[in-house]
PDB file of C-alpha atoms in Angstrom:
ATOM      1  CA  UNK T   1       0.000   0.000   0.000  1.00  0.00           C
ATOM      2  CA  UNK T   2       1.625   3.397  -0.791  1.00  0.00           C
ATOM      3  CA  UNK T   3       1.116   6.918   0.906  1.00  0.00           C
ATOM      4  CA  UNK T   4      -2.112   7.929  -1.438  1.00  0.00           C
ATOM      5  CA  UNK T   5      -4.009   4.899  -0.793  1.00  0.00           C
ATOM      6  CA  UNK T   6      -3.037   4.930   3.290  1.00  0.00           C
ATOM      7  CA  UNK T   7      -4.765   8.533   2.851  1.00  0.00           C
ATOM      8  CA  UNK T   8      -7.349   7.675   1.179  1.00  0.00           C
ATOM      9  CA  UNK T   9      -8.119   4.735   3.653  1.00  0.00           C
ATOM     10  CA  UNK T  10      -7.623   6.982   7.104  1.00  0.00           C
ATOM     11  CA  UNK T  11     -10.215  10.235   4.943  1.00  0.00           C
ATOM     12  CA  UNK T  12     -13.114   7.070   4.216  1.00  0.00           C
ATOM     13  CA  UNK T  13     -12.503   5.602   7.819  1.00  0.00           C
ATOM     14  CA  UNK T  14     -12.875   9.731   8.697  1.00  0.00           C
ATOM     15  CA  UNK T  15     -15.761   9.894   6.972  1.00  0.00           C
ATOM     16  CA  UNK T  16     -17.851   6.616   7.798  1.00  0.00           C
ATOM     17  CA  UNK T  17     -16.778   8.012  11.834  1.00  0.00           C
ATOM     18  CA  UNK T  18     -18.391  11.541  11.062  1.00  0.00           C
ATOM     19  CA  UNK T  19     -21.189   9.588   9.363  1.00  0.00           C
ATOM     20  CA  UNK T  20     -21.960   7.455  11.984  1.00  0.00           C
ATOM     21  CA  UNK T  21     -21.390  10.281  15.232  1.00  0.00           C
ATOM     22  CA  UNK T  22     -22.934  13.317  13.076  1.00  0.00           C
ATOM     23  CA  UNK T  23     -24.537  12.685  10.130  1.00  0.00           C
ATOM     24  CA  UNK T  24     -27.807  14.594  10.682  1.00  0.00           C
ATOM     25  CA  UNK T  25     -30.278  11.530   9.108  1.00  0.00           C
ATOM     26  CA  UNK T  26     -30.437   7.816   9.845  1.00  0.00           C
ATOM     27  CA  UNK T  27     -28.157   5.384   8.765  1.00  0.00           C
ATOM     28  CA  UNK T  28     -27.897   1.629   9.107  1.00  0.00           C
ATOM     29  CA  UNK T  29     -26.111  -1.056   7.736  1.00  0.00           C
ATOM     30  CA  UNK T  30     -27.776  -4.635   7.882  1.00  0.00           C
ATOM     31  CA  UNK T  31     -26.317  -8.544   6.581  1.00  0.00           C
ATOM     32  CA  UNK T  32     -27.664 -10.762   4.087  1.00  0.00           C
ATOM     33  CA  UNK T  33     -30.136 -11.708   6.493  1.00  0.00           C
ATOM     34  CA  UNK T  34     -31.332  -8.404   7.458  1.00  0.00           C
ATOM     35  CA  UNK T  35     -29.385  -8.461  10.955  1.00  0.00           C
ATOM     36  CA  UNK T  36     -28.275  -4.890  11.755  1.00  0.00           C
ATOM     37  CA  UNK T  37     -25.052  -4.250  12.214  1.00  0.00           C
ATOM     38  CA  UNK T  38     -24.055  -0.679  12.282  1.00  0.00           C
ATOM     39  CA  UNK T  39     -26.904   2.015  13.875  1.00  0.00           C
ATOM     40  CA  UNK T  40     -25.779   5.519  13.806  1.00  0.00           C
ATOM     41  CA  UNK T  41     -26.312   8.127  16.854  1.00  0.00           C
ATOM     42  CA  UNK T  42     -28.908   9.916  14.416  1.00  0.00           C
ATOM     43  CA  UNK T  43     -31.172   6.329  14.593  1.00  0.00           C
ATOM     44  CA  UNK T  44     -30.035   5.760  18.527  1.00  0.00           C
ATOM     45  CA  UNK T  45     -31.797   9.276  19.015  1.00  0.00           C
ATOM     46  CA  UNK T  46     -34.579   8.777  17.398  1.00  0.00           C
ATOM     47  CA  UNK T  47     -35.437   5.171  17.621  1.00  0.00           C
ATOM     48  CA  UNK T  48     -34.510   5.468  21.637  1.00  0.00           C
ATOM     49  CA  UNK T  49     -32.361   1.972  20.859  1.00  0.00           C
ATOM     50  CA  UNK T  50     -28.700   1.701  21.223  1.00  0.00           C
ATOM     51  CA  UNK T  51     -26.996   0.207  18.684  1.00  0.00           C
ATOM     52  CA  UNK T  52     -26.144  -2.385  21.941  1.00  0.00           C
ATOM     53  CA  UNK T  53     -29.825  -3.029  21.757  1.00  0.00           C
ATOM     54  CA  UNK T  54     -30.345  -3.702  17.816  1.00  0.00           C
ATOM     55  CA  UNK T  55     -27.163  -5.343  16.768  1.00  0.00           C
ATOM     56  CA  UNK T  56     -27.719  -8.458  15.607  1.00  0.00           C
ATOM     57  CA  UNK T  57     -31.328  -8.583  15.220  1.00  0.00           C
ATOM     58  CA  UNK T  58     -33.222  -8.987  12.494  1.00  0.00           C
ATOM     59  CA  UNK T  59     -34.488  -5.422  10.998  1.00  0.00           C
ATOM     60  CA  UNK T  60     -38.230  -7.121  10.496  1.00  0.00           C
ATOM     61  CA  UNK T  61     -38.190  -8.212  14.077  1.00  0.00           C
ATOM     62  CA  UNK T  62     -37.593  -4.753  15.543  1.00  0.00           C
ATOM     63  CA  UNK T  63     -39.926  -3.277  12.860  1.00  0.00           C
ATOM     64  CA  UNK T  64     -42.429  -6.073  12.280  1.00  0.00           C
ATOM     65  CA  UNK T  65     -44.812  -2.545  10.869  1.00  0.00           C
ATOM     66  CA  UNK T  66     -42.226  -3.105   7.990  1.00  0.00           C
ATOM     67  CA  UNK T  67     -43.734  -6.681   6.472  1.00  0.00           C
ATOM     68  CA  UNK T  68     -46.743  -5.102   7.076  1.00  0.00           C
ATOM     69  CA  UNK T  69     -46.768  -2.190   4.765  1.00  0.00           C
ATOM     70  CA  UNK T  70     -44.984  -4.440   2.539  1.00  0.00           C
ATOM     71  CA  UNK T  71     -41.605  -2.336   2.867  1.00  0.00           C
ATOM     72  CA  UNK T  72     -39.225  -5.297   3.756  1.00  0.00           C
ATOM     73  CA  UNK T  73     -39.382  -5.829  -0.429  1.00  0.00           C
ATOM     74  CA  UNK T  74     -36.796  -3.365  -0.829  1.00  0.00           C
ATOM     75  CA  UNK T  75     -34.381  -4.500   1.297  1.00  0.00           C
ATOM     76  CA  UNK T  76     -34.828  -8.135  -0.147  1.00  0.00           C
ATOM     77  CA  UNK T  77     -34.615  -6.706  -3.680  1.00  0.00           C
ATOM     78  CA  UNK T  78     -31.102  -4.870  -2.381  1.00  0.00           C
ATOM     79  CA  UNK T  79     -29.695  -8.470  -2.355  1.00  0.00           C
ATOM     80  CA  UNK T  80     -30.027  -8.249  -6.023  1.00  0.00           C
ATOM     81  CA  UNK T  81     -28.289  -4.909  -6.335  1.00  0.00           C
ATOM     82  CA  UNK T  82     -30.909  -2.418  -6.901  1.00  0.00           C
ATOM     83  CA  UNK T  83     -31.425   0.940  -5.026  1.00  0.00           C
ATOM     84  CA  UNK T  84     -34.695   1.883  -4.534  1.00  0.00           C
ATOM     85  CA  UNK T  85     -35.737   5.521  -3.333  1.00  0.00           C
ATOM     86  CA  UNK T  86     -39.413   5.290  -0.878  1.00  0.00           C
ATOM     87  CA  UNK T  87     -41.121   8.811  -1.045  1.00  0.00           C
ATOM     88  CA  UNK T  88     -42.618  10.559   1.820  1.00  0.00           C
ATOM     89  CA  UNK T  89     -46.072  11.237  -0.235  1.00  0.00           C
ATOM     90  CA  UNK T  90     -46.541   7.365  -0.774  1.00  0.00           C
ATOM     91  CA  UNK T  91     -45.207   6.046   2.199  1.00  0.00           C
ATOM     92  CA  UNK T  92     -44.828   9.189   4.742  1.00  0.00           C
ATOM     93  CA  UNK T  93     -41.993   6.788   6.819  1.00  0.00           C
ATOM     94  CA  UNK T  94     -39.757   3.910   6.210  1.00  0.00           C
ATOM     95  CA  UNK T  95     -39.449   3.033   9.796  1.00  0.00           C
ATOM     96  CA  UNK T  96     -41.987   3.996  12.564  1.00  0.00           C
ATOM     97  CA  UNK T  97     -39.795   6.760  14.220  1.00  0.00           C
ATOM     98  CA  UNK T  98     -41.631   9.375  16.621  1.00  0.00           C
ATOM     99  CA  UNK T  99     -41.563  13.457  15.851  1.00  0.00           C
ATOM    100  CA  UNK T 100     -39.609  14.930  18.499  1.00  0.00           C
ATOM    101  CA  UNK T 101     -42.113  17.394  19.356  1.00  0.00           C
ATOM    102  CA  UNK T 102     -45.506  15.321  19.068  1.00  0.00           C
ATOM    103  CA  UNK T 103     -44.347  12.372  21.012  1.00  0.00           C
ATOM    104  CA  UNK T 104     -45.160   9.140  20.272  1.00  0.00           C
ATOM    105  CA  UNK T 105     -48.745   9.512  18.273  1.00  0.00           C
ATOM    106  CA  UNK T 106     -46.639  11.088  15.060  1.00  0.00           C
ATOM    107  CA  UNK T 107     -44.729   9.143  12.998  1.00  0.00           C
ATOM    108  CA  UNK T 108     -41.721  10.925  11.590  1.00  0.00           C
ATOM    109  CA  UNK T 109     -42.142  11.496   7.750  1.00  0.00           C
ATOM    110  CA  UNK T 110     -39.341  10.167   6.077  1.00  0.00           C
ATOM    111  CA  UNK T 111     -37.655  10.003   2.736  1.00  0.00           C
ATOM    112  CA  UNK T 112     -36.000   6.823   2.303  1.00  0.00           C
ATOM    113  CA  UNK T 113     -32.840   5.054  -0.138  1.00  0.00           C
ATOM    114  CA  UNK T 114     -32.101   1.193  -0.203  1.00  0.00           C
ATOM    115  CA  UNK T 115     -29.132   0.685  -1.662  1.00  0.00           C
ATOM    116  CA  UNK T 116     -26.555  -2.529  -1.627  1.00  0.00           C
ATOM    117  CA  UNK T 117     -23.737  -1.869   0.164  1.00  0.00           C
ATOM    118  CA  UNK T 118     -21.122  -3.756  -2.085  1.00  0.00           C
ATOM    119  CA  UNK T 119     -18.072  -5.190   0.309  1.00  0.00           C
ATOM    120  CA  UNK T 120     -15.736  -7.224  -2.264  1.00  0.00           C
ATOM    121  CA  UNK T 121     -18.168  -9.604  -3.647  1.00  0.00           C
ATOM    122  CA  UNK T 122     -20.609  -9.662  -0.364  1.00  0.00           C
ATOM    123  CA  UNK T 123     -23.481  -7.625  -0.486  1.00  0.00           C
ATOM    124  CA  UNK T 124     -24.887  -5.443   2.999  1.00  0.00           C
ATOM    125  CA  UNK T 125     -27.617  -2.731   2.790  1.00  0.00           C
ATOM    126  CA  UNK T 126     -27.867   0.361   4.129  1.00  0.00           C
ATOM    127  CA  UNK T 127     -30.456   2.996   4.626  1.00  0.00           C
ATOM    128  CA  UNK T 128     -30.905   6.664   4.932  1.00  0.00           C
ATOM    129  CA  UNK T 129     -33.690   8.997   5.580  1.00  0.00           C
ATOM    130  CA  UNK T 130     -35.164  11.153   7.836  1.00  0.00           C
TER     131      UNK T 130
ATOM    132  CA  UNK F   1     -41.326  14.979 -27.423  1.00  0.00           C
ATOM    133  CA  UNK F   2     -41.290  18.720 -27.023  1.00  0.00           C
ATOM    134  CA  UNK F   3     -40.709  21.135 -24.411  1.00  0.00           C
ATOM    135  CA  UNK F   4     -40.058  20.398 -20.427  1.00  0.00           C
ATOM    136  CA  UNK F   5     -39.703  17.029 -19.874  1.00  0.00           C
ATOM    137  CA  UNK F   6     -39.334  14.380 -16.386  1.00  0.00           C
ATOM    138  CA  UNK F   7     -36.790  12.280 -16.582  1.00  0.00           C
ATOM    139  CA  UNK F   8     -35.807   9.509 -14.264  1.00  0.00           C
ATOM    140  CA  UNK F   9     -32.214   7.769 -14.917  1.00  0.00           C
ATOM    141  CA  UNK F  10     -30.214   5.375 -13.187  1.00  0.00           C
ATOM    142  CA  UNK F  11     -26.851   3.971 -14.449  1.00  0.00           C
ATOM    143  CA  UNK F  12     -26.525  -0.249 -14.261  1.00  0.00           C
ATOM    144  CA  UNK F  13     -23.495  -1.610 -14.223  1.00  0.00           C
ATOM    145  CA  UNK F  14     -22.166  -5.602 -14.573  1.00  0.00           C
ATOM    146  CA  UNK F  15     -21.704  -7.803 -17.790  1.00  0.00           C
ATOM    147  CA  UNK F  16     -23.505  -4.699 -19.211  1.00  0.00           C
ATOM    148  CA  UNK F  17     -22.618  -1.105 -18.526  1.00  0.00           C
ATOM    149  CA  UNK F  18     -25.798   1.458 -19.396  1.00  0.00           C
ATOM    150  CA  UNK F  19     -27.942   3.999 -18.988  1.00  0.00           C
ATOM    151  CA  UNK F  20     -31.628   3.620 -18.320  1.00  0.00           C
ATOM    152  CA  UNK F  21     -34.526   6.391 -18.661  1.00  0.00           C
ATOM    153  CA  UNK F  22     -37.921   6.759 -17.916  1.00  0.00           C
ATOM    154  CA  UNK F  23     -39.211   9.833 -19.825  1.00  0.00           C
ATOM    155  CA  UNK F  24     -42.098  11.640 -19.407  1.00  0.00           C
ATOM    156  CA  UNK F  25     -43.616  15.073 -20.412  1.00  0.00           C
ATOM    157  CA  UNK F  26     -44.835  17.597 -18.420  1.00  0.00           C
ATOM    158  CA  UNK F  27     -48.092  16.897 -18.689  1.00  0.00           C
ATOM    159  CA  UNK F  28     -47.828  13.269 -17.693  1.00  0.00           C
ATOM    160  CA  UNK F  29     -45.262  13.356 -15.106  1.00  0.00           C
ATOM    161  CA  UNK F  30     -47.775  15.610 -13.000  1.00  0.00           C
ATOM    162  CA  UNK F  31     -50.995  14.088 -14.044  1.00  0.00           C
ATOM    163  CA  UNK F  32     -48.902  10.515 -12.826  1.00  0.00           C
ATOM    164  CA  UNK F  33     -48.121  12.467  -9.852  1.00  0.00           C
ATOM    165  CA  UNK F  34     -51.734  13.549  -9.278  1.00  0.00           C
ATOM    166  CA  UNK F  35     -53.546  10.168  -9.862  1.00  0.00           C
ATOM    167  CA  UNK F  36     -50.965   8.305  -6.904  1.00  0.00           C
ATOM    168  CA  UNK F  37     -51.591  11.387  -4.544  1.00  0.00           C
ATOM    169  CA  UNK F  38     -54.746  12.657  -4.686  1.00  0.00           C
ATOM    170  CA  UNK F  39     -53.294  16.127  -4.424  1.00  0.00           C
ATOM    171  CA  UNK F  40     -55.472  17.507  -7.970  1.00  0.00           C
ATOM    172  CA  UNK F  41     -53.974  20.852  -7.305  1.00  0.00           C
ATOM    173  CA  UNK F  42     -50.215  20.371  -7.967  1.00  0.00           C
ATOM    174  CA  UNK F  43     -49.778  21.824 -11.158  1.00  0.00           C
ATOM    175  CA  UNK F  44     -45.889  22.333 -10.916  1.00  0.00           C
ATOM    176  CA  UNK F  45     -42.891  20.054  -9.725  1.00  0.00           C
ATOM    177  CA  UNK F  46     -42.827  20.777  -5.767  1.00  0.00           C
ATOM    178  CA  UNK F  47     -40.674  18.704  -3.762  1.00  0.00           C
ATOM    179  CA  UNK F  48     -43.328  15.886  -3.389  1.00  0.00           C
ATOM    180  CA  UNK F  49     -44.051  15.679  -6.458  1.00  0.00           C
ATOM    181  CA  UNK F  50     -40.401  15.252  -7.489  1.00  0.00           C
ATOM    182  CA  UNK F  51     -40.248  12.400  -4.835  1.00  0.00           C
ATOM    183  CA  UNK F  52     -42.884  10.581  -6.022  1.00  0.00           C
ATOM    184  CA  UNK F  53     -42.254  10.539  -9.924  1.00  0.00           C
ATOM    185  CA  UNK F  54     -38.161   9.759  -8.873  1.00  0.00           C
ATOM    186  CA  UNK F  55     -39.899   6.600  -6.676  1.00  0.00           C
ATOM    187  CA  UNK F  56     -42.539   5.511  -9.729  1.00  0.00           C
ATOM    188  CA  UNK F  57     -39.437   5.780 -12.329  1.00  0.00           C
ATOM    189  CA  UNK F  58     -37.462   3.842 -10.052  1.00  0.00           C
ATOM    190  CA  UNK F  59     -40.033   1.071  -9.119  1.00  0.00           C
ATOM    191  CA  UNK F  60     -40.318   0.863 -13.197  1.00  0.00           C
ATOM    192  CA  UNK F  61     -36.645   0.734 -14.433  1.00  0.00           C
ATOM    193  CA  UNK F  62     -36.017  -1.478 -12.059  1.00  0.00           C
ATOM    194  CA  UNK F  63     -38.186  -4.146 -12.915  1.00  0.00           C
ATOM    195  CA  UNK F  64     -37.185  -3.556 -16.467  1.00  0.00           C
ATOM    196  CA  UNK F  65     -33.842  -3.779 -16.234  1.00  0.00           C
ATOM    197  CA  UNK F  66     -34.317  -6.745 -13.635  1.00  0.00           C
ATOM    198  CA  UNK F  67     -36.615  -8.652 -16.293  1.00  0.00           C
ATOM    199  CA  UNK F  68     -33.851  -8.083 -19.025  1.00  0.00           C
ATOM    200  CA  UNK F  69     -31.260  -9.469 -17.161  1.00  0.00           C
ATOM    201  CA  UNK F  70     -33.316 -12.392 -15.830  1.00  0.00           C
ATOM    202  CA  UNK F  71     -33.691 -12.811 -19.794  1.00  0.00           C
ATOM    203  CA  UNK F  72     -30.016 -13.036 -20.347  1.00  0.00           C
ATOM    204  CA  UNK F  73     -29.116 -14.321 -17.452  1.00  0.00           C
ATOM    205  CA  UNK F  74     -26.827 -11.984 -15.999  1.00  0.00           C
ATOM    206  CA  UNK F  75     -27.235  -9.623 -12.980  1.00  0.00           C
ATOM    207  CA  UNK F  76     -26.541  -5.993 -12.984  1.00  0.00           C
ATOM    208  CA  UNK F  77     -26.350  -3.905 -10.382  1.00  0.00           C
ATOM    209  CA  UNK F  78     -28.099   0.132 -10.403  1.00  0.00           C
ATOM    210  CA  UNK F  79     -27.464   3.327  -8.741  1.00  0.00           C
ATOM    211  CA  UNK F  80     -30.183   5.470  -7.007  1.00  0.00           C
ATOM    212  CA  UNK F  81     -32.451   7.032  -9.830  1.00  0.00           C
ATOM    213  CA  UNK F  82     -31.732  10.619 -11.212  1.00  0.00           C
ATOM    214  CA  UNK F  83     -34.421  13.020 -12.094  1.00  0.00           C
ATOM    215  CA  UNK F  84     -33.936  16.015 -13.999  1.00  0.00           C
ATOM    216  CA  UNK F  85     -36.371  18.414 -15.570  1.00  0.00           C
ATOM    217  CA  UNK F  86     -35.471  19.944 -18.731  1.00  0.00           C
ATOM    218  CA  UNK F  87     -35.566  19.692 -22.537  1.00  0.00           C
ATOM    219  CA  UNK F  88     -35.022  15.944 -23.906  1.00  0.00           C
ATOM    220  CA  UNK F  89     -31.857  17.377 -25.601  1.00  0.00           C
ATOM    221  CA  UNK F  90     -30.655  18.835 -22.449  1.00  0.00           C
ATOM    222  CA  UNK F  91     -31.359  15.506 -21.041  1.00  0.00           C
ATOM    223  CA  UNK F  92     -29.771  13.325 -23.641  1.00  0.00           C
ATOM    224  CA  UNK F  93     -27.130  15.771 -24.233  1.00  0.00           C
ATOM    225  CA  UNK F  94     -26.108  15.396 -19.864  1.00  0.00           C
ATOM    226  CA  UNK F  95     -25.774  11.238 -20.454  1.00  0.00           C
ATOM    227  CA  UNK F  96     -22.238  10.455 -20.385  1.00  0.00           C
ATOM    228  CA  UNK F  97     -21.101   6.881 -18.416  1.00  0.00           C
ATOM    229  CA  UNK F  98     -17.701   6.157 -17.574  1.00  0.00           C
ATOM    230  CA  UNK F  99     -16.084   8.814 -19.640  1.00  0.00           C
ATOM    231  CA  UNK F 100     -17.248   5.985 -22.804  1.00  0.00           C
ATOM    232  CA  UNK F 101     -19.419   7.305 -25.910  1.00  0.00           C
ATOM    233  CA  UNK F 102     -22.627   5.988 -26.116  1.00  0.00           C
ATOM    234  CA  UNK F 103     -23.112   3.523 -28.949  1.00  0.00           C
ATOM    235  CA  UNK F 104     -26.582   1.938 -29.122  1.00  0.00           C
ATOM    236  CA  UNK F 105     -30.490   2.611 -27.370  1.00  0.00           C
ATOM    237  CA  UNK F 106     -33.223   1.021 -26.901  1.00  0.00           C
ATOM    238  CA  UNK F 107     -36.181   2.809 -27.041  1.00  0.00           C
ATOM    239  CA  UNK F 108     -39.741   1.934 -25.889  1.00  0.00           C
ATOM    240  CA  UNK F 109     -43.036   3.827 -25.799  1.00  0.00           C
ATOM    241  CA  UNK F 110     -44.932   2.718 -23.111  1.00  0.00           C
ATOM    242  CA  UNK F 111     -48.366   3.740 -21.340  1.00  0.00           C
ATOM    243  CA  UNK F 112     -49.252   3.448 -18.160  1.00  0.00           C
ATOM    244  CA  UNK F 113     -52.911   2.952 -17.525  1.00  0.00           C
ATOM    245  CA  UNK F 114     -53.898   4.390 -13.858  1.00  0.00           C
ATOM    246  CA  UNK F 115     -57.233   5.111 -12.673  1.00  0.00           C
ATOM    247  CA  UNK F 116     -58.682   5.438 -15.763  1.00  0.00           C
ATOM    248  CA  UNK F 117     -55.966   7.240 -17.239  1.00  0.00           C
ATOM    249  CA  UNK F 118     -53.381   7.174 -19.663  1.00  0.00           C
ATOM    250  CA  UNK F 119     -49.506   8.205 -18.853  1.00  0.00           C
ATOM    251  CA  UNK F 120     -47.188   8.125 -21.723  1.00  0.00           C
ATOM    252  CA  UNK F 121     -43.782   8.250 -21.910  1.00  0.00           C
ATOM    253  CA  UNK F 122     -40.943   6.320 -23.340  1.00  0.00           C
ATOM    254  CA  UNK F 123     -38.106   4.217 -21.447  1.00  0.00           C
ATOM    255  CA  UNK F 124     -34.782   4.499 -23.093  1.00  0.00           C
ATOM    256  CA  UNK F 125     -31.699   2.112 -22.205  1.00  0.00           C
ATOM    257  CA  UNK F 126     -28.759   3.448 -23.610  1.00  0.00           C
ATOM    258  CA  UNK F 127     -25.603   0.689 -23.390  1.00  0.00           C
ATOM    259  CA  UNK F 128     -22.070   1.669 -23.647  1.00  0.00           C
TER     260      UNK F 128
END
């Protein structure tokens, strides 16, 4: 590895850090079998789960509301490489999040992308809206 | 197609390198956008409306391009859809992929029928 690719390396691992501390929307990573496994401090905030509490658990089980309104689909069709974007006018939220200032009875409108998260050959999802 | 037009691209990638485009005129991007919503009073491209028409183009090149490489057995993978407003040779004229000029399209008129209504528009895969 020379000097330009050990910089580039330490800026992405900058990045995916400020990303995951201050990103100011929701991000999360999941496996092939829809088991999170990265929750930034945007979703911890807004979810009131720690990543502690979600790791490892299937996205469907924390969000069961997601089979429901038939929005798992994406994620499944992620495996296959597509993105898909989920509009706020169709679907008002990917994930039932509260409003801050309403409490619980709101959900949190939300504009959504699916998107594979390619790792080599292995494929991981990740989301972001808010 | 003349005047403003709605177009949704997304760029595919794999055993086949492209460009695919949903395009629709102004007329039928916001009567598509009206007929999903129920919002009859939109008559110009807010944000919502924007949203929507990016998801619908999405939702449709998507299962094109996923039914054309189920056809030839190969799988490609997309980026998150594009859309642009502006003339269709503003539009055509912004396609470049991988620095590579573009060689051959594929062009298909296609309605949608909604509600009672027709949307036309035409989806255009472009390979490189």
């Amino acid at each position: 590895m020379d000097l330009e690719d050990s910089s580039k390396n330490e800026r992405d691992s900058a990045l995916l850090s400020w990303i995951q501390q201050f990103a100011p929307y929701g991000v999360f990573t999941l496996d092939n079998s829809l088991r999170v496994q990265s929750w930034n401090r945007w979703m911890e905030l807004h979810s009131a789960l720690t990543f502690a509490e979600v790791v490892g658990r299937p996205i469907l089980e924390i969000y069961p509301d997601l089979v429901t309104r038939r929005l798992h689909k994406p994620f499944q069709r992620a495996l296959d490489g597509e993105s898909s974007v989920l509009s706020t006018a169709l679907h008002h939220y990917l994930l039932p999040l509260a409003t801050p200032s309403s409490g619980k009875k709101e959900r949190m409108l939300q504009t959504a992308r699916v998107a594979p998260l390619l790792t080599g050959q292995k494929h991981q999802w990740r989301r972001r809206g808010n | 197609m003349q005047g403003e037009v709605a177009s949704v691209n997304q760029v595919f990638s794999g055993p086949i390198t492209g460009n695919a485009i949903l395009l629709l005129d102004r007329e039928a991007a916001l009567l598509l956008n009206r007929l999903l919503t129920d919002r009859p009073n939109v008559s110009g491209f807010d944000g919502a409306a924007r949203e929507v028409i990016t998801e619908v183009g999405n939702i449709i090149l998507n299962a094109c391009l996923g039914a054309f490489g189920n056809l030839l057995k190969i799988q490609v993978s997309f980026t998150v859809p594009a859309l642009q407003i502006a003339s269709v040779q503003s539009v055509l004229g912004s396609l470049i992929i991988e620095n590579q000029p573009l060689e051959y399209a594929l062009i298909i008129h296609t309605c949608f029928h909604l509600r009672d209504s027709d949307v036309r528009g035409y989806l255009v895969i472009i390979l490189v």
